[in-house]
């Protein structure tokens, strides 16, 4: 399937949904009109029946059509709401395929802690970021799962399992529709934080004997009520009920503060369970072939049923103070009993709930990546190999529009360990480094990359492309850069191969010292199995690649052949740049030269 075929498929589905939506709206209007007519006839017939002008049985008979019309209206409204959600789902899908997605989705900035080895340098989060492009997840838990996939390089074997799962999910557009429709309302997100707070807060102790006694006394009170209704004298029933009610009153007063604190603490959780429960149930219903997906579905076995139990307890606790339920709640000690039931559930399922959320987050992340693969069928899954390498043919930046994306070949292996990329500002050096880094991140997440062919081994991606100073931490740009380079070296020394991407290393030092320090950094990284690239406009640094022992390669980016100095083609070329565009840059700044 090509991009145009995918676009056509989305447009066809959107047109189908719009037609169905119009039909649903027509049915809603018709059912509303029918209900209004039926209610009017009922009211009229009731008036005449009250005047004894028509038989008494006529109004109830006319009420039946109103009931059926109201039920039909409710059903059609639910259908309309679902179709509207799917219409928005496909509109956003079309925007992604057409390249109009920036600023229309979540940015994921809450997952950026500022100290990550590459998140800010590669634009993982923020408006127009990789996360915004990929984040088609239904829930906030799914967003967290996707962020984890993008922030931590998986092992080679795990990346292969993810690729297998994404390939299996790629054609399953119907499943992605079902995920989009989870929950009664679209704004329900199943946020991670309420669940995390619920899991991490200390369990409030309740005596086991109290739970048993309250169940027995509540059952006895209900039995006395029934006995009084069916024939037992009310004074006798009341004499038995008074001590039971007194016991409930004393227990309720003794644990009132604890119950109130707990009711407040679980209030936010009660609104988050439905989407997660429905999602786990959807997972349990699927049949998968890939090992990763089978493992995830196995982790959530019986999860939806258990969360359903919690959901009922939470809803009942929330409803206990409603006017219609307040008196029975007090008499039967329901608030305390519900809190005891919730705490009992939590003590039994705390670890399981965390595992269910992690599994759902991964499942949504894989489905989001599968949607990305579905919308970009010409992209390829990288071969994850054992030997040290990063090789790609026609590699392009995943965030650039199709008509603005210039592709390049990259070849790093044991014979060619790194590039020194020379060239002037705006020639495309930093964009190429980000292209390489994002492609590695996508590959380890299990997603395809924008290339004709790609293969790479396991690396820890480390980048120094957008390091800035910080007034809050009192750290200069140079100090922040040194910290980032130290982080790269430590990562390499800990045994993980590093894919290093460095833009304008030590830009605040003189050329001679800069060349010496840069070579020391590169040599140290290479000693621990690293590959990567450094970009620079300082030609002194190109001498580093001239050391045959380091196995580096000089390449450059610049203007088109025969073109103006600032007419860049963004293509990678062999050798050191021979271009000089200082005068052209000065003219751009308005300097008369």
Short mmCIF file of C-alpha atoms in Angstrom, two decimals, residues 297-471:
data_model
loop_
_atom_site.label_atom_id
_atom_site.label_comp_id
_atom_site.label_asym_id
_atom_site.label_seq_id
_atom_site.Cartn_x
_atom_site.Cartn_y
_atom_site.Cartn_z
CA UNK A 297 -2.63 -10.21 26.81
CA UNK A 298 -1.55 -12.91 29.25
CA UNK A 299 -0.56 -10.22 31.78
CA UNK A 300 -4.07 -8.74 31.78
CA UNK A 301 -5.97 -12.00 32.05
CA UNK A 302 -8.91 -11.47 34.44
CA UNK A 303 -7.86 -7.82 34.77
CA UNK A 304 -11.06 -6.27 33.44
CA UNK A 305 -13.25 -8.36 35.75
CA UNK A 306 -11.21 -7.43 38.79
CA UNK A 307 -11.25 -3.73 37.90
CA UNK A 308 -15.00 -4.00 37.38
CA UNK A 309 -15.29 -5.07 41.03
CA UNK A 310 -13.24 -2.05 42.11
CA UNK A 311 -15.31 0.20 39.87
CA UNK A 312 -18.55 -0.92 41.52
CA UNK A 313 -17.12 -0.30 44.97
CA UNK A 314 -15.90 3.17 43.99
CA UNK A 315 -19.20 4.14 42.35
CA UNK A 316 -21.16 2.95 45.38
CA UNK A 317 -18.88 4.95 47.69
CA UNK A 318 -19.41 8.02 45.55
CA UNK A 319 -23.19 7.55 45.54
CA UNK A 320 -23.56 6.94 49.27
CA UNK A 321 -24.10 10.62 50.04
CA UNK A 322 -26.78 11.14 47.43
CA UNK A 323 -30.16 12.09 48.89
CA UNK A 324 -31.93 8.96 47.75
CA UNK A 325 -29.26 6.74 49.28
CA UNK A 326 -28.13 8.68 52.33
CA UNK A 327 -30.41 7.15 54.99
CA UNK A 328 -29.93 3.49 53.93
CA UNK A 329 -26.17 4.16 53.78
CA UNK A 330 -26.15 5.38 57.38
CA UNK A 331 -28.35 2.59 58.68
CA UNK A 332 -26.35 -0.18 57.00
CA UNK A 333 -22.88 1.30 57.63
CA UNK A 334 -22.31 1.18 53.87
CA UNK A 335 -19.61 3.88 53.75
CA UNK A 336 -17.40 2.01 56.18
CA UNK A 337 -18.11 -1.33 54.55
CA UNK A 338 -17.30 0.01 51.09
CA UNK A 339 -14.02 1.48 52.33
CA UNK A 340 -13.11 -1.84 53.87
CA UNK A 341 -13.95 -3.57 50.59
CA UNK A 342 -11.81 -1.15 48.60
CA UNK A 343 -8.87 -1.57 50.94
CA UNK A 344 -9.24 -5.33 50.78
CA UNK A 345 -9.25 -5.13 46.97
CA UNK A 346 -6.19 -2.91 46.99
CA UNK A 347 -4.22 -5.18 49.30
CA UNK A 348 -4.93 -8.13 47.01
CA UNK A 349 -4.48 -6.42 43.62
CA UNK A 350 -1.96 -3.63 44.14
CA UNK A 351 0.87 -5.27 42.18
CA UNK A 352 -1.54 -6.71 39.62
CA UNK A 353 -3.07 -3.28 38.88
CA UNK A 354 0.36 -1.80 38.26
CA UNK A 355 1.10 -4.66 35.86
CA UNK A 356 -2.24 -4.21 34.07
CA UNK A 357 -1.56 -0.50 33.55
CA UNK A 358 1.97 -1.17 32.27
CA UNK A 359 0.62 -3.80 29.86
CA UNK A 360 -2.11 -1.46 28.60
CA UNK A 361 0.40 1.36 28.17
CA UNK A 362 2.62 -0.89 26.06
CA UNK A 363 -0.33 -2.19 24.07
CA UNK A 364 -1.43 1.34 23.20
CA UNK A 365 2.15 2.33 22.34
CA UNK A 366 2.44 -0.61 19.94
CA UNK A 367 -0.89 0.27 18.34
CA UNK A 368 0.20 3.89 17.92
CA UNK A 369 3.40 2.74 16.21
CA UNK A 370 1.36 0.34 14.08
CA UNK A 371 -0.84 3.23 12.99
CA UNK A 372 2.32 5.15 12.05
CA UNK A 373 3.48 2.16 10.00
CA UNK A 374 0.04 1.87 8.37
CA UNK A 375 0.12 5.53 7.35
CA UNK A 376 3.68 5.27 6.01
CA UNK A 377 3.79 1.93 4.14
CA UNK A 378 6.91 2.90 2.18
CA UNK A 379 8.98 3.09 5.39
CA UNK A 380 11.09 0.07 6.33
CA UNK A 381 11.73 -1.82 9.54
CA UNK A 382 15.42 -1.69 10.36
CA UNK A 383 17.35 -4.93 10.54
CA UNK A 384 18.63 -5.30 14.10
CA UNK A 385 21.97 -7.01 13.80
CA UNK A 386 24.69 -8.32 16.10
CA UNK A 387 27.79 -6.66 14.65
CA UNK A 388 28.51 -2.99 15.38
CA UNK A 389 26.93 -0.90 12.63
CA UNK A 390 24.52 1.85 11.66
CA UNK A 391 23.85 1.70 7.94
CA UNK A 392 20.98 3.32 6.08
CA UNK A 393 20.19 4.08 2.48
CA UNK A 394 18.05 7.09 1.55
CA UNK A 395 17.54 8.00 5.21
CA UNK A 396 15.11 10.87 5.80
CA UNK A 397 13.90 12.93 8.76
CA UNK A 398 10.54 11.52 9.99
CA UNK A 399 9.05 14.93 10.85
CA UNK A 400 9.70 16.76 7.59
CA UNK A 401 7.00 16.99 4.90
CA UNK A 402 7.47 14.60 2.02
CA UNK A 403 8.31 17.32 -0.50
CA UNK A 404 10.90 18.92 1.83
CA UNK A 405 12.68 15.78 2.95
CA UNK A 406 16.17 15.27 1.49
CA UNK A 407 17.55 11.77 2.05
CA UNK A 408 21.12 10.66 2.63
CA UNK A 409 23.13 7.47 3.01
CA UNK A 410 24.93 6.72 6.28
CA UNK A 411 27.45 3.88 6.75
CA UNK A 412 29.13 3.24 10.09
CA UNK A 413 30.71 -0.07 10.96
CA UNK A 414 34.01 -1.46 12.22
CA UNK A 415 35.77 -0.08 9.12
CA UNK A 416 34.10 3.34 9.23
CA UNK A 417 33.40 4.39 12.81
CA UNK A 418 32.35 8.02 12.63
CA UNK A 419 31.82 11.09 10.46
CA UNK A 420 33.21 14.58 10.83
CA UNK A 421 30.61 16.65 8.97
CA UNK A 422 31.94 20.04 7.93
CA UNK A 423 30.06 22.87 6.32
CA UNK A 424 28.55 26.25 7.05
CA UNK A 425 25.55 27.08 9.17
CA UNK A 426 22.15 26.21 7.63
CA UNK A 427 23.70 23.56 5.36
CA UNK A 428 21.69 20.81 7.06
CA UNK A 429 24.26 19.25 9.40
CA UNK A 430 22.14 19.35 12.57
CA UNK A 431 19.07 18.10 10.71
CA UNK A 432 21.05 15.10 9.47
CA UNK A 433 22.22 14.31 13.01
CA UNK A 434 18.64 14.48 14.25
CA UNK A 435 17.54 12.26 11.37
CA UNK A 436 20.02 9.61 12.46
CA UNK A 437 19.07 9.86 16.14
CA UNK A 438 15.31 9.76 15.54
CA UNK A 439 15.69 6.79 13.22
CA UNK A 440 17.52 4.89 15.94
CA UNK A 441 14.87 5.83 18.52
CA UNK A 442 12.09 4.64 16.21
CA UNK A 443 13.89 1.39 15.45
CA UNK A 444 14.35 0.50 19.12
CA UNK A 445 10.70 1.38 19.78
CA UNK A 446 9.70 -1.13 17.09
CA UNK A 447 8.57 1.37 14.43
CA UNK A 448 9.65 1.64 10.80
CA UNK A 449 12.06 4.35 9.62
CA UNK A 450 12.01 6.68 6.64
CA UNK A 451 14.55 4.90 4.46
CA UNK A 452 14.95 2.46 1.59
CA UNK A 453 17.04 0.16 3.76
CA UNK A 454 18.37 0.29 7.33
CA UNK A 455 20.33 -1.92 9.68
CA UNK A 456 21.81 -1.15 13.08
CA UNK A 457 23.03 -2.81 16.23
CA UNK A 458 22.09 -1.99 19.80
CA UNK A 459 23.25 1.46 20.93
CA UNK A 460 22.47 3.93 23.66
CA UNK A 461 21.62 7.12 21.79
CA UNK A 462 23.43 10.19 23.19
CA UNK A 463 23.16 13.62 21.63
CA UNK A 464 24.57 17.08 22.23
CA UNK A 465 22.70 19.20 19.70
CA UNK A 466 20.58 21.65 21.68
CA UNK A 467 22.38 22.11 24.98
CA UNK A 468 21.71 25.54 26.52
CA UNK A 469 22.63 27.40 29.69
CA UNK A 470 20.26 27.49 32.65
CA UNK A 471 19.74 30.36 35.07
#
